[in-house]
Amino acid sequence: MEQNPVLEIRNLSRTFAHGAVRAVDQIDLDVQPGEIVSILGPSGCGKTTTMRIIAGLDLPTAGEVRILGKNVAGKPPHQRNVGLVFQSLAIFPHMSVKQNVAFGLRMQGLARNLIEAKVAKALELVQLSPEKFAGRRPSELSGGQLQRVALARTLVTEPALVLFDEPMAALDRRLRDYMAVELRSIQKQLGLAAVYVTHDQETASMMSDRVIIMNAGKILQAGTPEEIYETPNSKFVSDFLGDTNTLRIERVLEQKDGKSLVQTNAGVTIRVANSGDIGEGAFVIFRPEQTIVYPADPGGAFEGEVVSSQFRSGLHRWQIVLRGGNKLIAQSTENRLASSAGDTVWVTIDPGKARIVRQ
Amino acid sequence: MSMPTATGRFGIEWQLVKGITCMLLALMLAPICMVLVISFTSGETLQFPPPALSLRWYQEVWTMLVGPDAGIGRLRESLLVSLEIAALTSLVCVLAGVPTSYALVRYRFAGKTVIEELIGLPVVFPAVVLGIALLVLVSASDLNFGIFQIVAAHSIIGLPFLMRNCMAAMRGIDPMLEEAAMTLGASAPKVFREIVLPLASGGIGSGAILVFILSFNEFTLSYFLYSVDVFPLSIWLFQQANTSFSPAVFAVSSLIVVVNVAAVLVVDAVIGSRGSAA
Ligand SMILES: Nc1ncnc2c1ncn2[C@@H]1O[C@H](COP(=O)(O)OP(=O)(O)O)[C@@H](O)[C@H]1O
Ligand SMILES: [Mg+2]
């Protein structure tokens, strides 16, 4: 049986200041049952506004939100069955951990012993031992523990859809990664449908089945984390997902079988893995690990000078300035260059990976 | 206030500031201290300093309050009426002021600034004028409102004090707490009861106590609106002072001062422990 998507967003827009600020600009988004979709984008791109509209805390200026196939226009937040874990966590300061987690169940009017049982289970799910933590005040908890309380408080109400608005932004890197893995396993375990908002691409990749890249209120690209990383459709998306090398295209020499041969401003022609009408001001983009660095000219390579080199987490990286002034970053797991700063090197680009994108 | 500098602390300006402050405090406290001291006199008159100290006037007040003849002097009756008026005034101000404060803090609506101005008005409005106006109103209506005409008058001047405290507390509540409650299934009234009221309780409580004191001490409006049946303590004191002037009046006054100070201490404790919790 074909199931309805849990969430369908159609042509959603939200403007502020009488139309002067387009916080959300005609976006479409589907979330299937059991799927977690990340919205990834820089601060101010409209992520929180989108979440608030889905939860019913804000109203769209245009477009439609459907939850489990039903249009929820006009439905107040408490009737939507959508959970929202806030960026600020919004733990109730006047309630104990147990009272916080029990809040939603109490609002549902459940019997007291049922609430007790569900709260204990929810606390165990997020690995807070009920004996130890149930009676604590929020002021007695660490950031990571507050995070778990917020999670338990939302999950215990068994919402049809859970929205996460950068709930781990305040945690340090290691704890965030740990929580991301844990949250992912809880989500799989419960078969939750969720939207996870973040501006951190590593968390997004770790967390999600699909990623949506947003900028200035618009969706730029949607796909699996691998797809978007491997085949970004713009310089912005590529930049956002990690270090990107960029060369300006001067002329397209040839386009055949979905591949292209282009003349770049670095003076060398490059084969790239895609084609298309790219117009004026297009770029070739490729990642540092998609280059090979040679101490001697292998033929058809860029000639340049090493500016600096580092070794970090098992990776060698070189900052190189090409003849003509373009800068690029090369990366390899092996130390291909005994030499370092000041030496002349040659760089080739993996023709199966480099892509042309519009401005 | 900035810290005094090393030279400033010992300089002439600092000495001057200290001197003036002490003088003002003395000016303010001297009459009250005098009342307190005289209330402990052993004599029959208001002689200062008292010939000797005793508790006889407090004993006298006690008899006036609970003795067999308590009905005659009307002290007990006045005290009870004043307590009743103060309690009702606090209640009216809480019932009217808490929802209004919430609306003013959270929502934008037509006429919001007008309401904000109106609420502040009684603070600067001369009580005498308000008293006359209300008296005219009450007389014109030809009805007997009993205790409620004073309660209404006190509520008008008490409301700004309650709302100022209440709004300060509500401004300190993160709106996201309310939104979180909504997404967890709480309707608007439940959000108000479960989140807003508990988190603003410090402000509401301290505001209510302030209004209670204000009403209990209030004289001007009460003077215009009291009747034979509704005879508040402030009016009783005024009449006693005009007629008998026994040290017992000073003992009653001293007790009122103690009640006031105690209430202020309670407010301080409430604000200190809960007002900033949000
Ligand atoms: N209530 C509001 N009034 C005016 N502008 C707003 C309001 N809320 C958000 N915006 C604007 O909308 C844009 C998107 O904001 P937001 O959704 O919070 O971004 P993000 O969560 O991606 O950082 C920003 O430019 C922000 O300034
Ligand atoms: Mg945000």
XYZ file of C-alpha atoms and ligand atoms in Angstrom:
665
model
C 0.000 0.000 0.000
C 1.264 3.428 -0.932
C 1.465 5.585 2.184
C 0.841 9.295 2.264
C 3.889 11.439 2.831
C 3.954 12.600 6.454
C 4.661 16.146 5.357
C 4.003 17.889 2.066
C 4.899 21.525 1.598
C 3.752 23.207 -1.577
C 4.898 26.570 -2.838
C 5.308 27.897 0.695
C 6.234 31.555 1.166
C 6.554 33.841 4.150
C 7.431 37.498 3.861
C 8.120 39.968 6.640
C 8.079 43.758 6.759
C 5.261 44.056 4.200
C 6.991 41.911 1.619
C 10.422 43.512 1.951
C 11.976 40.396 3.540
C 11.316 37.116 1.747
C 12.191 34.749 4.603
C 10.766 31.686 2.832
C 10.388 31.877 -0.924
C 8.208 29.323 -2.722
C 9.608 26.124 -1.293
C 8.406 22.550 -1.805
C 9.339 19.715 0.510
C 8.121 16.166 1.173
C 8.943 13.915 4.093
C 8.067 10.224 3.770
C 7.228 7.924 6.700
C 10.333 6.906 8.609
C 12.467 9.437 6.779
C 14.629 12.175 8.220
C 15.242 15.151 5.957
C 17.800 17.809 6.831
C 17.428 21.420 5.882
C 20.911 22.830 5.589
C 21.642 26.484 5.045
C 23.424 29.518 6.430
C 22.034 31.534 9.310
C 19.088 33.692 8.246
C 18.131 31.600 5.211
C 14.638 30.874 6.512
C 15.050 27.519 8.270
C 13.447 28.492 11.558
C 10.621 30.309 9.789
C 9.871 27.142 7.803
C 9.824 25.035 10.997
C 7.552 27.496 12.773
C 5.085 27.452 9.893
C 4.989 23.655 9.853
C 4.389 23.610 13.621
C 1.668 26.247 13.338
C 3.537 28.885 15.346
C 3.670 31.183 12.318
C 1.405 31.548 9.313
C 2.545 31.442 5.678
C 1.820 34.335 3.347
C 1.254 31.805 0.557
C 1.329 28.083 -0.038
C 0.162 24.978 1.721
C 1.277 22.577 4.457
C -0.185 19.061 4.531
C 0.393 16.669 7.400
C -0.566 13.026 6.802
C -2.394 14.194 3.691
C -4.498 16.841 5.444
C -4.169 20.563 4.880
C -3.458 22.071 8.302
C -4.205 25.690 7.413
C -6.028 27.270 10.347
C -5.125 24.490 12.778
C -3.479 25.784 15.963
C -0.169 24.227 17.069
C -1.704 22.085 19.786
C -3.912 20.276 17.289
C -1.234 19.474 14.714
C 0.532 16.529 16.313
C 3.864 18.010 15.246
C 6.700 18.023 17.781
C 9.290 20.780 17.743
C 12.629 20.635 19.515
C 13.732 24.250 19.816
C 17.157 25.699 19.179
C 17.020 27.124 22.726
C 15.515 23.802 23.971
C 12.857 25.788 25.900
C 12.895 23.479 28.919
C 10.291 24.683 31.448
C 12.392 26.162 34.268
C 9.696 25.791 36.916
C 9.281 22.052 36.393
C 11.421 19.052 37.245
C 12.759 16.777 34.508
C 9.854 14.431 35.076
C 7.288 17.228 34.957
C 8.822 18.538 31.744
C 8.593 15.158 30.053
C 5.114 14.506 31.447
C 3.776 17.853 30.231
C 2.574 16.751 26.787
C 1.015 13.572 28.187
C -0.820 15.591 30.811
C -2.154 17.852 28.066
C -3.426 14.705 26.311
C -5.299 13.867 29.502
C -3.695 10.470 30.080
C -4.096 8.615 33.373
C -1.411 9.247 35.954
C 0.051 5.721 36.071
C 0.232 5.626 32.269
C 2.074 8.963 32.296
C 4.526 7.637 34.916
C 5.297 4.592 32.793
C 5.714 6.551 29.558
C 7.936 9.188 31.162
C 10.228 6.503 32.601
C 10.445 4.813 29.205
C 11.163 8.089 27.405
C 13.923 8.993 29.855
C 15.491 5.580 29.341
C 15.256 6.020 25.575
C 17.390 9.155 25.774
C 19.688 7.462 28.319
C 18.796 9.505 31.366
C 18.277 7.097 34.237
C 14.801 7.909 35.666
C 15.921 7.181 39.268
C 18.716 9.690 39.000
C 17.235 12.449 36.852
C 13.429 12.454 37.184
C 13.425 14.741 40.216
C 16.131 17.145 39.076
C 15.530 20.786 38.226
C 16.625 22.005 34.785
C 19.183 24.295 36.443
C 20.963 21.181 37.742
C 21.557 19.711 34.274
C 24.373 20.058 31.744
C 23.792 21.167 28.148
C 23.820 17.601 26.865
C 21.378 16.462 29.528
C 18.999 19.357 28.802
C 19.210 18.319 25.176
C 18.063 14.807 26.114
C 15.208 16.140 28.235
C 13.999 18.258 25.317
C 14.175 15.212 23.077
C 12.323 12.973 25.550
C 9.686 15.635 26.166
C 8.858 15.790 22.461
C 9.198 12.089 21.586
C 7.044 10.899 24.491
C 3.967 12.509 22.896
C 4.493 10.338 19.785
C 4.016 13.113 17.225
C 3.411 12.246 13.577
C 6.325 14.472 12.622
C 9.223 15.781 14.687
C 10.968 19.028 13.804
C 14.447 19.731 15.106
C 15.567 23.344 14.883
C 19.320 23.208 15.422
C 18.869 21.712 18.879
C 22.541 20.819 19.151
C 24.000 24.119 18.010
C 25.085 24.957 21.555
C 26.931 21.673 22.139
C 30.602 21.165 21.415
C 31.661 19.215 18.359
C 32.269 15.815 19.999
C 29.056 15.827 22.030
C 27.151 16.999 18.964
C 28.477 14.145 16.846
C 27.685 11.687 19.607
C 24.154 13.018 20.025
C 23.643 13.028 16.262
C 24.490 9.326 16.025
C 22.256 8.587 18.994
C 19.379 10.652 17.683
C 19.694 8.903 14.340
C 19.445 5.488 15.994
C 16.428 6.549 18.092
C 14.775 7.881 14.954
C 15.339 4.570 13.133
C 14.204 2.581 16.159
C 10.928 4.503 16.426
C 10.455 4.880 12.665
C 10.063 8.638 13.132
C 9.483 11.054 10.317
C 11.536 14.133 11.019
C 12.906 17.371 9.647
C 16.300 18.293 11.026
C 17.475 21.862 10.590
C 21.135 22.741 10.847
C 23.806 24.965 9.400
C 26.397 22.278 10.023
C 26.896 20.021 7.004
C 28.595 17.213 8.921
C 25.639 16.831 11.265
C 23.298 16.967 8.277
C 25.198 14.203 6.478
C 25.284 12.037 9.591
C 21.623 12.508 10.402
C 19.680 12.346 7.259
C 18.238 10.284 4.442
C 17.942 13.394 2.338
C 19.388 16.878 2.532
C 17.882 20.103 1.281
C 20.144 23.069 0.771
C 18.533 26.424 1.386
C 19.738 29.951 0.802
C 17.894 33.270 1.003
C 14.540 31.559 1.455
C 14.908 29.293 -1.574
C 15.735 25.617 -1.941
C 18.858 25.341 -4.084
C 19.216 21.570 -4.227
C 17.731 18.413 -2.743
C 19.136 14.883 -2.656
C 20.972 12.334 -0.561
C 24.008 13.659 1.305
C 26.298 11.811 -1.157
C 24.490 13.126 -4.220
C 24.716 16.693 -3.100
C 28.330 16.408 -2.069
C 29.337 14.686 -5.297
C 27.203 16.635 -7.744
C 26.456 20.105 -6.388
C 24.460 22.194 -8.838
C 26.014 25.492 -7.846
C 29.140 27.026 -6.417
C 27.135 28.012 -3.325
C 26.064 24.433 -2.576
C 29.550 23.108 -3.165
C 31.118 25.772 -0.933
C 28.587 25.100 1.744
C 29.403 21.397 1.893
C 33.155 21.770 2.197
C 36.338 23.156 0.669
C 35.807 23.808 -3.001
C 38.285 24.768 -5.706
C 36.905 27.132 -8.301
C 38.254 28.040 -11.744
C 36.461 30.515 -13.993
C 35.506 29.172 -17.418
C 36.636 31.268 -20.382
C 35.320 29.116 -23.199
C 33.467 25.842 -23.628
C 35.463 23.995 -26.283
C 33.322 20.907 -26.668
C 30.221 19.224 -25.197
C 29.592 15.588 -26.042
C 27.965 12.579 -24.321
C 27.108 14.692 -21.295
C 30.718 15.685 -20.771
C 32.524 18.907 -21.564
C 35.942 20.219 -22.403
C 36.467 23.759 -21.125
C 39.140 26.417 -21.271
C 39.716 27.949 -17.821
C 41.295 31.216 -16.798
C 44.196 29.180 -15.383
C 45.302 28.653 -18.973
C 44.740 24.918 -19.176
C 41.821 22.972 -20.683
C 39.950 20.611 -18.367
C 37.624 17.679 -18.984
C 34.599 17.758 -16.709
C 31.928 15.201 -15.863
C 28.847 17.148 -16.882
C 27.538 19.441 -19.580
C 24.760 21.914 -20.073
C 23.934 25.444 -21.035
C 25.936 27.334 -18.464
C 25.967 30.837 -19.981
C 28.256 33.611 -18.876
C 30.387 33.537 -15.769
C 30.336 29.789 -15.100
C 32.885 27.843 -13.047
C 34.630 24.535 -12.913
C 34.444 23.223 -9.365
C 36.292 20.302 -7.797
C 37.228 19.274 -4.294
C 40.744 19.147 -2.806
C 40.718 15.331 -2.777
C 39.840 15.263 -6.485
C 43.303 16.538 -7.432
C 46.646 14.841 -7.883
C 49.852 16.713 -7.170
C 53.109 15.890 -8.997
C 56.656 17.025 -8.282
C 57.370 16.915 -12.056
C 55.206 17.772 -15.073
C 53.106 14.693 -16.016
C 51.780 16.552 -19.105
C 48.532 18.531 -19.349
C 48.753 19.669 -15.724
C 48.524 23.046 -14.007
C 51.839 24.437 -12.953
C 51.942 26.206 -9.624
C 53.865 26.995 -6.499
C 53.282 25.517 -3.034
C 52.446 28.290 -0.550
C 52.044 26.115 2.513
C 51.371 22.542 3.532
C 49.759 20.838 6.524
C 49.284 17.381 7.899
C 46.072 16.857 9.868
C 43.975 13.806 10.790
C 45.888 11.583 8.371
C 45.526 13.981 5.451
C 48.161 16.010 3.655
C 46.992 19.368 2.292
C 48.727 21.883 0.115
C 47.803 25.470 -0.661
C 48.967 26.120 -4.191
C 49.042 29.271 -6.324
C 48.766 28.489 -10.039
C 50.474 30.407 -12.806
C 47.973 33.176 -13.461
C 47.146 33.682 -9.816
C 44.372 31.140 -9.125
C 44.611 29.595 -5.668
C 43.668 26.008 -5.009
C 43.781 23.411 -2.272
C 45.002 19.881 -2.926
C 44.633 16.977 -0.544
C 45.880 13.412 -0.390
C 46.172 10.564 2.083
C 49.810 10.046 1.058
C 52.572 12.578 1.174
C 53.158 12.895 -2.557
C 55.483 15.813 -2.144
C 58.630 15.605 -0.088
C 59.011 19.275 -0.875
C 56.955 22.077 0.622
C 56.598 25.852 0.567
C 58.246 27.552 -2.416
C 58.590 24.466 -4.639
C 57.080 24.225 -8.091
C 54.463 21.487 -8.501
C 51.984 20.260 -11.112
C 48.323 19.528 -10.437
C 45.842 17.429 -12.385
C 42.103 17.188 -11.724
C 40.088 13.961 -11.772
C 38.015 14.418 -14.995
C 35.316 12.155 -13.628
C 34.671 14.498 -10.693
C 35.179 18.094 -11.803
C 31.911 19.808 -12.711
C 30.784 22.919 -14.432
C 28.237 25.055 -12.579
C 26.544 28.357 -13.153
C 27.551 31.461 -11.309
C 25.795 54.560 41.099
C 29.503 54.532 40.483
C 31.984 53.559 43.133
C 33.583 56.489 44.904
C 37.182 56.962 43.913
C 39.922 56.582 46.477
C 40.267 60.350 46.820
C 36.506 60.859 46.507
C 35.730 58.563 49.409
C 37.715 60.721 51.812
C 37.214 64.013 49.976
C 34.949 66.838 51.018
C 32.294 65.990 48.374
C 31.903 62.507 49.731
C 31.526 63.786 53.281
C 28.892 66.220 52.043
C 26.914 63.503 50.237
C 27.066 61.319 53.328
C 25.931 64.177 55.531
C 22.965 65.114 53.364
C 21.858 61.494 53.059
C 21.955 61.017 56.816
C 20.009 64.218 57.353
C 17.283 63.207 54.906
C 16.991 59.778 56.473
C 16.750 61.353 59.919
C 14.076 63.775 58.720
C 12.078 60.882 57.295
C 12.490 58.533 60.208
C 12.341 60.968 63.110
C 8.538 61.383 63.228
C 8.006 57.637 62.880
C 10.540 56.968 65.612
C 8.817 59.503 67.795
C 5.495 57.717 67.324
C 7.148 54.411 68.170
C 8.786 55.772 71.292
C 5.685 57.564 72.584
C 3.616 54.416 72.056
C 5.708 52.797 74.786
C 5.079 55.577 77.299
C 3.948 54.803 80.813
C 2.184 58.160 81.093
C -1.250 59.390 80.064
C -0.057 62.128 77.751
C 1.974 62.465 74.568
C 4.923 63.822 76.480
C 8.303 63.362 74.749
C 10.525 61.842 75.893
C 8.232 59.565 77.902
C 8.692 59.548 81.688
C 9.170 55.764 81.616
C 8.620 52.875 79.215
C 5.781 50.374 79.483
C 3.467 48.224 77.393
C 0.307 49.595 78.953
C -1.001 51.213 75.735
C -0.464 48.036 73.802
C -2.420 46.280 76.483
C -5.072 48.940 76.054
C -5.153 48.383 72.298
C -5.436 44.663 72.885
C -8.464 45.219 75.096
C -9.968 47.543 72.497
C -9.559 44.796 69.923
C -10.706 41.708 71.786
C -12.108 42.954 75.068
C -15.794 42.782 76.010
C -16.268 46.432 74.979
C -14.537 46.032 71.605
C -17.754 47.028 69.827
C -17.835 50.500 71.339
C -14.530 51.975 70.227
C -14.957 50.551 66.728
C -11.231 49.802 66.457
C -11.817 46.123 65.803
C -14.533 46.869 63.281
C -12.321 49.385 61.457
C -9.399 47.011 61.349
C -11.538 44.219 59.951
C -13.108 46.511 57.360
C -9.698 47.758 56.265
C -8.364 44.215 55.974
C -11.421 43.224 54.007
C -11.122 46.222 51.679
C -7.406 45.568 51.164
C -7.967 41.887 50.417
C -10.805 42.579 47.997
C -8.819 45.355 46.314
C -5.873 42.982 45.806
C -8.213 40.381 44.389
C -9.873 42.832 41.983
C -6.481 44.132 40.833
C -5.141 40.600 40.268
C -8.240 39.510 38.358
C -8.239 42.626 36.170
C -4.499 43.243 36.002
C -3.015 39.835 35.242
C -4.833 39.170 31.940
C -4.429 42.813 30.895
C -0.709 42.686 31.649
C -0.365 39.546 29.553
C -2.198 41.108 26.626
C -0.015 44.226 26.835
C 3.212 42.216 27.032
C 2.467 39.638 24.334
C 0.125 41.146 21.793
C -0.033 44.190 19.591
C -3.513 45.591 19.146
C -5.340 48.820 18.381
C -5.487 51.131 21.379
C -2.601 49.437 23.179
C -0.739 52.689 23.867
C -3.959 54.329 25.064
C -4.447 51.553 27.632
C -0.823 51.797 28.716
C -1.197 55.547 29.302
C -4.527 55.151 31.101
C -3.068 52.616 33.487
C -0.261 54.928 34.497
C -2.617 57.878 34.989
C -3.859 57.258 38.573
C -0.266 57.396 39.802
C -0.028 61.091 38.886
C -3.714 61.930 39.186
C -4.524 63.909 42.388
C -6.340 61.560 44.775
C -8.508 64.420 46.045
C -9.911 65.029 42.591
C -10.493 61.331 42.062
C -12.198 61.175 45.477
C -14.536 64.066 44.648
C -15.368 62.580 41.265
C -16.178 59.198 42.744
C -18.205 60.755 45.541
C -20.284 62.688 43.001
C -20.760 59.497 41.012
C -21.806 57.463 44.041
C -24.189 60.151 45.340
C -25.767 60.616 41.922
C -26.481 56.898 41.621
C -28.508 56.899 44.842
C -27.434 53.315 45.521
C -25.594 51.924 48.499
C -22.454 50.181 47.315
C -21.239 49.584 50.865
C -17.677 48.402 50.990
C -17.383 48.195 47.232
C -17.178 51.893 46.548
C -13.918 52.057 48.458
C -12.719 48.796 46.900
C -13.388 50.254 43.444
C -11.575 53.485 44.292
C -8.565 51.641 45.721
C -8.491 49.322 42.724
C -8.146 52.286 40.387
C -5.009 53.497 42.136
C -3.775 49.970 42.922
C -3.973 48.567 39.401
C -0.873 50.375 38.043
C 1.222 48.995 40.898
C 0.045 45.461 40.324
C 0.470 45.702 36.578
C 3.936 47.180 36.760
C 5.152 44.195 38.778
C 3.168 41.718 36.758
C 4.327 43.026 33.382
C 7.960 43.053 34.468
C 7.667 39.392 35.432
C 5.880 38.479 32.201
C 8.429 40.300 30.040
C 11.008 37.989 31.587
C 9.267 34.862 30.287
C 10.805 33.458 27.107
C 7.968 33.302 24.524
C 9.478 30.043 23.304
C 8.454 28.363 26.550
C 4.869 29.154 25.663
C 5.370 27.980 22.087
C 6.972 24.763 23.296
C 3.930 24.155 25.483
C 1.668 24.711 22.464
C 3.533 22.194 20.322
C 3.222 19.737 23.216
C -0.560 19.997 22.982
C -1.453 22.859 25.317
C -4.301 25.148 24.251
C -3.960 28.878 24.906
C -5.735 28.815 28.309
C -3.594 25.871 29.403
C -0.409 27.631 28.324
C -1.482 30.567 30.451
C -2.206 28.407 33.470
C 0.737 26.029 33.192
C 3.516 28.318 31.997
C 2.667 32.016 32.318
C 1.021 32.059 35.754
C 3.657 29.983 37.580
C 6.532 31.901 36.008
C 4.934 35.275 36.741
C 3.761 34.304 40.215
C 6.561 36.258 41.901
C 5.557 39.464 40.160
C 1.860 38.875 40.681
C 2.377 38.041 44.365
C 4.573 41.040 45.107
C 2.182 43.291 43.179
C -0.779 41.963 45.159
C 0.983 42.594 48.482
C 1.879 46.130 47.392
C -1.749 46.806 46.489
C -2.812 45.351 49.843
C -0.554 47.784 51.736
C -1.561 50.665 49.519
C -5.244 50.034 50.188
C -4.726 49.365 53.904
C -2.900 52.692 54.364
C -4.987 54.759 51.958
C -6.660 57.811 53.454
C -7.715 60.394 50.858
C -10.124 58.298 48.788
C -11.405 56.518 51.874
C -12.186 59.871 53.447
C -14.511 60.778 50.584
C -16.165 57.388 50.370
C -16.463 56.039 53.919
C -19.843 55.735 55.570
C -21.127 54.943 59.037
C -21.138 51.244 58.178
C -17.845 51.209 56.309
C -15.306 52.862 58.526
C -11.699 52.022 57.555
C -8.824 52.090 60.013
C -7.180 55.167 58.450
C -10.401 57.114 59.048
C -10.653 55.755 62.587
C -7.109 56.944 63.308
C -7.844 60.368 61.855
C -10.944 60.796 64.016
C -9.165 59.587 67.139
C -6.348 62.011 66.468
C -8.915 64.827 66.184
C -10.685 63.933 69.404
C -8.896 61.959 72.078
C -5.207 61.801 71.185
C -4.423 59.113 73.705
C -1.137 57.222 73.391
C -3.266 54.237 72.315
C -3.572 55.884 68.884
C 0.222 55.855 68.717
C 0.290 52.209 69.645
C -2.118 51.429 66.814
C 0.019 53.518 64.442
C 3.124 51.648 65.522
C 1.412 48.345 64.845
C 0.510 49.574 61.355
C 4.140 50.523 60.750
C 5.199 47.029 61.784
C 2.636 45.451 59.443
C 3.885 47.662 56.573
C 7.523 46.859 57.144
C 6.724 43.161 57.364
C 4.846 43.326 54.062
C 7.734 45.112 52.354
C 10.120 42.442 53.631
C 7.833 39.743 52.253
C 7.742 41.487 48.861
C 11.529 41.731 48.859
C 11.833 38.040 49.686
C 9.310 37.083 47.007
C 11.001 39.184 44.321
C 14.425 38.018 45.391
C 13.596 34.328 45.178
C 11.093 34.120 42.316
C 10.844 37.404 40.459
C 14.077 36.761 38.615
C 13.525 33.022 38.164
C 12.040 33.485 34.702
N 9.379 38.019 13.056
C 10.190 38.450 12.074
N 10.116 39.711 11.635
C 10.914 40.159 10.629
N 11.833 39.401 10.021
C 11.971 38.128 10.422
C 11.164 37.579 11.467
N 11.521 36.281 11.644
C 12.498 36.043 10.759
N 12.768 37.128 10.020
C 13.764 37.222 8.937
O 13.567 36.138 8.093
C 14.814 35.603 7.665
C 14.896 34.123 8.005
O 14.993 33.961 9.393
P 15.087 32.527 10.074
O 13.992 31.679 9.559
O 15.129 32.737 11.540
O 16.491 31.993 9.562
P 17.388 30.755 10.038
O 16.599 29.958 11.026
O 17.687 30.002 8.787
O 18.632 31.328 10.633
C 15.890 36.441 8.316
O 16.314 37.397 7.367
C 15.178 37.086 9.458
O 15.744 38.330 9.732
Mg 17.201 29.510 13.078
